[in-house]
Each structure stands twice: as structure tokens, then as C-alpha cells.
Short mmCIF file of C-alpha atoms in Angstrom, two decimals:
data_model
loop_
_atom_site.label_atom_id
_atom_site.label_comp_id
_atom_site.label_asym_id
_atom_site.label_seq_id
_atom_site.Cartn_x
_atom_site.Cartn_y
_atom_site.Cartn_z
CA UNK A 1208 0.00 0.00 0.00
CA UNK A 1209 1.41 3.38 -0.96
CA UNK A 1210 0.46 6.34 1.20
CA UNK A 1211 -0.13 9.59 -0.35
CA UNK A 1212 -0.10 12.63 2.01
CA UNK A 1213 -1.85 16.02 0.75
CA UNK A 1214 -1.12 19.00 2.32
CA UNK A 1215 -4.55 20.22 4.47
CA UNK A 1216 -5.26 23.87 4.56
CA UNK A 1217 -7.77 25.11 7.64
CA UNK A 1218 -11.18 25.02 5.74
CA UNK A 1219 -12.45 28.67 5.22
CA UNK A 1220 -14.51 31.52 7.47
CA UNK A 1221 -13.86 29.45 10.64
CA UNK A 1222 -11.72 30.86 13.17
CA UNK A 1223 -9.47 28.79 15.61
CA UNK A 1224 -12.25 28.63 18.11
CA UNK A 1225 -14.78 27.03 15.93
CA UNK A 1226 -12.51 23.84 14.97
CA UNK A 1227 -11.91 23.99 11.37
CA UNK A 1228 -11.22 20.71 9.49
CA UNK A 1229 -8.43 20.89 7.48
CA UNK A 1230 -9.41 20.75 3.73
CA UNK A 1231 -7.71 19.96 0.60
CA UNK A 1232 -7.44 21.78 -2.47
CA UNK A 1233 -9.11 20.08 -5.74
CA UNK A 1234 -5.86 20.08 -7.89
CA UNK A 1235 -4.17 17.37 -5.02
CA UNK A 1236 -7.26 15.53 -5.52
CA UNK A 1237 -6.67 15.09 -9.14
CA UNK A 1238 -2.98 14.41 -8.37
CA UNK A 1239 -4.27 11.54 -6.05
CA UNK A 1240 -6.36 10.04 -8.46
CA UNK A 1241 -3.97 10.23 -11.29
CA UNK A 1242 -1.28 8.70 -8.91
CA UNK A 1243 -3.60 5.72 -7.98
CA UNK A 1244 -4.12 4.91 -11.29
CA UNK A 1245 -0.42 4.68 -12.25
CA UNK A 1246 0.08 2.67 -8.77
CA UNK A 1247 -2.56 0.66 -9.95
CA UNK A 1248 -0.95 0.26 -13.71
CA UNK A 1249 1.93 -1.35 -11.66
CA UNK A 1250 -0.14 -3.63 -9.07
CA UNK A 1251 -0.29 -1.33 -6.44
CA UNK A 1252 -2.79 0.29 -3.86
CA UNK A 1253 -2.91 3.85 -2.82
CA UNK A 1254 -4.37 5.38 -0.14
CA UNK A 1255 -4.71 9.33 0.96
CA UNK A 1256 -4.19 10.87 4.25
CA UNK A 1257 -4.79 14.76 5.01
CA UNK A 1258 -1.98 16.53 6.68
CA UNK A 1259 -3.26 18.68 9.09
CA UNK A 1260 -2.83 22.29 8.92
CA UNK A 1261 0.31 22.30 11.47
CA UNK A 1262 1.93 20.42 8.73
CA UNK A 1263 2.85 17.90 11.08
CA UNK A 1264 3.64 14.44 9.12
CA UNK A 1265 5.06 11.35 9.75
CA UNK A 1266 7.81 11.08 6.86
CA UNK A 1267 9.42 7.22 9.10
CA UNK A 1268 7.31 5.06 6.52
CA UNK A 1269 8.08 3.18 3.46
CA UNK A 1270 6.11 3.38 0.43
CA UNK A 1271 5.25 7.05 0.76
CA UNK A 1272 4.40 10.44 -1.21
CA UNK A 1273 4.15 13.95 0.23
CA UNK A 1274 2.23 16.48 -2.08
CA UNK A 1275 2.31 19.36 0.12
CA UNK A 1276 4.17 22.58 -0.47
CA UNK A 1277 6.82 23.95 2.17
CA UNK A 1278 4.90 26.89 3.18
CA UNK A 1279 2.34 24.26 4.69
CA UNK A 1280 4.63 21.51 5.95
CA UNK A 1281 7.56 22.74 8.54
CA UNK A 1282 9.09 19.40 8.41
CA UNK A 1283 8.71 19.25 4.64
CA UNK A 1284 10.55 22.68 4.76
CA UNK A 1285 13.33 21.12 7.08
CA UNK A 1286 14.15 18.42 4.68
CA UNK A 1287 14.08 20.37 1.48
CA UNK A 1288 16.65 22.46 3.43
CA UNK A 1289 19.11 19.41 2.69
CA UNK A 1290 18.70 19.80 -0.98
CA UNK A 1291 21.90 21.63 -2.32
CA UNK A 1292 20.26 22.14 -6.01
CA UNK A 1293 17.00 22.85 -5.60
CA UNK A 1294 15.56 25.27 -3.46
CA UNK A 1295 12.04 27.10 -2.95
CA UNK A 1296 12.18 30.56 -2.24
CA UNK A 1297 9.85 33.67 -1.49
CA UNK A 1298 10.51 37.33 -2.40
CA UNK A 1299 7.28 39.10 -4.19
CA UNK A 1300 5.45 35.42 -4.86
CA UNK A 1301 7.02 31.47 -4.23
CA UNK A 1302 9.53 30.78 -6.90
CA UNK A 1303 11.94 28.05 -7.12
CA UNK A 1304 15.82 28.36 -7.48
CA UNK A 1305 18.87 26.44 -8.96
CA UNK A 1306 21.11 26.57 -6.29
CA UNK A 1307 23.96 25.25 -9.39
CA UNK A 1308 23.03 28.18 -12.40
CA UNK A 1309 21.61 30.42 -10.37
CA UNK A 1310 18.44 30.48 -12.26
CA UNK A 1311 15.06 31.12 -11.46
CA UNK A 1312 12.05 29.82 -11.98
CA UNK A 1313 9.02 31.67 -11.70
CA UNK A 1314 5.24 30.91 -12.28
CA UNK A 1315 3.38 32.26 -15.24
CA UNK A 1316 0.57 33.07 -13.05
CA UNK A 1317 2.53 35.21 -10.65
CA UNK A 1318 4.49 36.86 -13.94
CA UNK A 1319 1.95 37.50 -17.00
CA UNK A 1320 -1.09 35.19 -15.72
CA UNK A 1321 -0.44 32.52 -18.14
CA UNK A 1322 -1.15 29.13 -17.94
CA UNK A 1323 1.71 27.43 -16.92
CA UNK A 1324 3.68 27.22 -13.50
CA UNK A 1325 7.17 24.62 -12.32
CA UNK A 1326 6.87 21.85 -9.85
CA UNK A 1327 9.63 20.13 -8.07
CA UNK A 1328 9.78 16.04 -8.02
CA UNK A 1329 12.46 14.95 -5.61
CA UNK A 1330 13.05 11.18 -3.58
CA UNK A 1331 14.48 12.86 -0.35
CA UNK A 1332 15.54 10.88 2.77
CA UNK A 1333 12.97 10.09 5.60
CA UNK A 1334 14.16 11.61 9.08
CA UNK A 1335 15.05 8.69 10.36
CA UNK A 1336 17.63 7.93 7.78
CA UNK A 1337 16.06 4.76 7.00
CA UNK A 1338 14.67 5.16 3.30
CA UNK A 1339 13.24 8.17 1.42
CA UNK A 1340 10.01 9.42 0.25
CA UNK A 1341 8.97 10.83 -2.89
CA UNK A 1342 8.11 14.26 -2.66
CA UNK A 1343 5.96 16.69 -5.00
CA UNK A 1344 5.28 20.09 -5.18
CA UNK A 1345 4.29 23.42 -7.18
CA UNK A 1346 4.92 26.97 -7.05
CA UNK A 1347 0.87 26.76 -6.89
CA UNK A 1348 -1.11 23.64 -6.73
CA UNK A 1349 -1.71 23.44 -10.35
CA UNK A 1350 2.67 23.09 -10.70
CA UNK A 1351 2.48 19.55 -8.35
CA UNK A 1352 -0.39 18.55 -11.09
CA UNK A 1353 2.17 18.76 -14.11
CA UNK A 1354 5.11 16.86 -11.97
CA UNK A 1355 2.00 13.86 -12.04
CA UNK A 1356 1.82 14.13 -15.52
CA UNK A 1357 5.53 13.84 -16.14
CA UNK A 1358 5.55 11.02 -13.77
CA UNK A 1359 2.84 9.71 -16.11
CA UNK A 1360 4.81 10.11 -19.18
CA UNK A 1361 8.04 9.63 -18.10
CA UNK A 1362 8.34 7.06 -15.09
CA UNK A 1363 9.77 4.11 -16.47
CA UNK A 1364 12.77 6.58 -17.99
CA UNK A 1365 13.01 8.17 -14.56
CA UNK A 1366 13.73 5.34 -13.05
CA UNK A 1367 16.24 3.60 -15.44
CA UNK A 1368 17.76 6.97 -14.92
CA UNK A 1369 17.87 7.19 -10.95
CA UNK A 1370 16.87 3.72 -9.72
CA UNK A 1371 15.84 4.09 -6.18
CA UNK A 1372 18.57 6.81 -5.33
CA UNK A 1373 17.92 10.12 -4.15
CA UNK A 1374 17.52 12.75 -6.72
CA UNK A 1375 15.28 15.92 -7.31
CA UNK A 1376 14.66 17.95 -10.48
CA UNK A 1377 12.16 21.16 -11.53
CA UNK A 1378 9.21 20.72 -13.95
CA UNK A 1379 7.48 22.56 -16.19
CA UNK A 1380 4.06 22.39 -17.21
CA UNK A 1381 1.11 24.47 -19.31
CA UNK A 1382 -2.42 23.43 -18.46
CA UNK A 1383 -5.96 24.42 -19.77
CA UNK A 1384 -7.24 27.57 -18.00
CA UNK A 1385 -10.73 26.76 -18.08
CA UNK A 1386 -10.57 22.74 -17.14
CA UNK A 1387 -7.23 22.92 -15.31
CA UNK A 1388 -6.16 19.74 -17.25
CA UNK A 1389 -2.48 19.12 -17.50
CA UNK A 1390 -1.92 19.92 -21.41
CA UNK A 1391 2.30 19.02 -21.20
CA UNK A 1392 5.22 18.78 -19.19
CA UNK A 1393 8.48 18.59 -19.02
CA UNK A 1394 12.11 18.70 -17.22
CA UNK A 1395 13.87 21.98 -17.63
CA UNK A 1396 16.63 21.09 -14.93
CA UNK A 1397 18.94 17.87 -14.39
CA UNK A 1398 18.27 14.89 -12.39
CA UNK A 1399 20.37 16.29 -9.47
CA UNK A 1400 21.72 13.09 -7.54
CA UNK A 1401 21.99 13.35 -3.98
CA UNK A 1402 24.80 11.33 -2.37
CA UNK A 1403 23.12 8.92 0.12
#
């Protein structure tokens, strides 16, 4: 069984005092869905949890994914600190940075309101030091929904490429305004391998 954690957001107009549940945005839906079918493709189960809005999450488990961006996940934020290539980073909006070139890489949406935004696809190492995780996530929500459609496209290369080492890389993708549907994606940095 493969767990997939989404990143839960309080749910909206209730204050601390009124107990919000923590909700979940529709995009990470879709990424669940396309992820179990892939799993499935391959003979394999998927379940969903929530994260809850402290961003608390247990990363000590084998056969996981995290889809939850650093701004909601202090942990997740600890561990991407580890990453020497790939870094997210905040000025005016989210953007993520080659730590190697130097280069940016902004969202559309945030720039000229275009359809398109980056994601970043990384196997990063559990706390525990006992295995990894895969880890997704977008400048926005729609950016995590294009690194599923690589992954879609472009697993079985991926993995001749990387095995089950620890890597991460930055995505690109252009989607459909109106229907939010993936249109393409694609890699626009290396497959960064972290020593283990």
C-alpha cells in the first residue's frame, strides 16, 4: 500500500475557536487520483491521508508520497533544506531556485497570468535515515499537477535513470485555463543526484 499525504489547509470563514477541518485543495485531488491509477498500472494500492494544517507528518514510513508545499509543511521545509540544487524561495510570490546556475524559476501566473507554473519532483531521505520518500510540489497547486503528468509520461525513464537513489529535479508544465487539465510537461533542470 502506498500512502499519499496532501497538504490540508484550515477550511475557510472558521476561526481557531470554531474547529476547522483541514481541507484539501481540488488540484491534489486530481494528483491523487492520477497517482492511484499509475500505482494501480503497476499492481499497487494507494491510499490518501490529510496533513493537518500544522503540517505535522510522519515522513518514518516506506512506500510514501508527500504532495504538500513547504509553506504548509515545517518538516517538509526542514528536509528540502538538505537539498543543495533545488531550493524554494519567497521574495514578491514562491519561486523556485537552482542553487547550481543560479536560475530562477518563476510561475506564469505570478508573472503574466499565463497558464503554466514549475513543480519540483524529488526522492528525499525520511528523518530517520532509513529510506526516502517521494516528494511533489508546485509553485501553486496546479505546478504539483504537471510533476504527475511527467511522472505519467516519463516514469519508467526516470527510473532507469535514478533507480531508487535520491535525486530531485524542476518541472514545467502548461495546463488548460478553463478545465485545469495538465496539457504538457516537461524537465527543464537535471536529475540532481543526492549522495546517500
Amino acid at each position: 500500500m502506498v500512502t499519499v499525504s496532501l497538504g490540508g489547509k484550515p477550511e475557510a470563514g472558521k476561526g481557531p475557536d470554531q474547529n476547522p477541518s483541514a481541507v484539501v485543495v481540488r488540484e491534489d485531488l486530481d494528483n491523487f487520483e492520477h497517482l492511484r491509477k499509475l500505482l494501480g498500472g503497476m499492481k499497487l494500492e494507494a491510499q490518501y491521508e490529510v496533513i493537518p494544517p500544522t503540517g505535522i507528518v510522519n515522513l518514518n514510513r516506506d512506500n510514501h508520497v508527500v504532495i504538500c508545499g513547504p509553506r504548509l509543511s515545517p518538516i517538509v521545509a526542514q528536509v528540502l533544506e538538505g537539498d543543495d540544487n533545488l531550493r524554494f524561495e519567497k521574495d514578491r510570490a514562491w519561486h523556485l531556485v537552482d542553487q547550481r546556475t543560479g536560475e530562477e524559476y518563476r510561475s506564469p501566473m505570478d508573472e503574466d497570468g499565463s497558464a503554466g507554473d514549475f513543480g519540483y519532483l524529488g526522492r528525499l531521505p525520511r528523518l530517520d535515515g532509513r529510506g526516502t520518500f517521494l516528494y511533489i510540489a508546485g509553485v501553486h497547486a496546479i505546478g504539483a499537477n504537471g510533476v504527475v503528468h511527467y511522472l505519467e509520461h516519463n516514469l519508467a525513464e526516470l527510473y532507469r535513470e535514478v533507480r531508487t537513489r535520491r535525486f530531485s529535479t524542476l518541472i514545467s508544465c502548461r495546463y488548460d485555463p478553463e478545465t485545469l487539465e495538465v496539457l504538457e510537461s516537461r524537465r527543464v533542470t537535471p536529475l540532481y543526484r543526492h549522495e546517500n
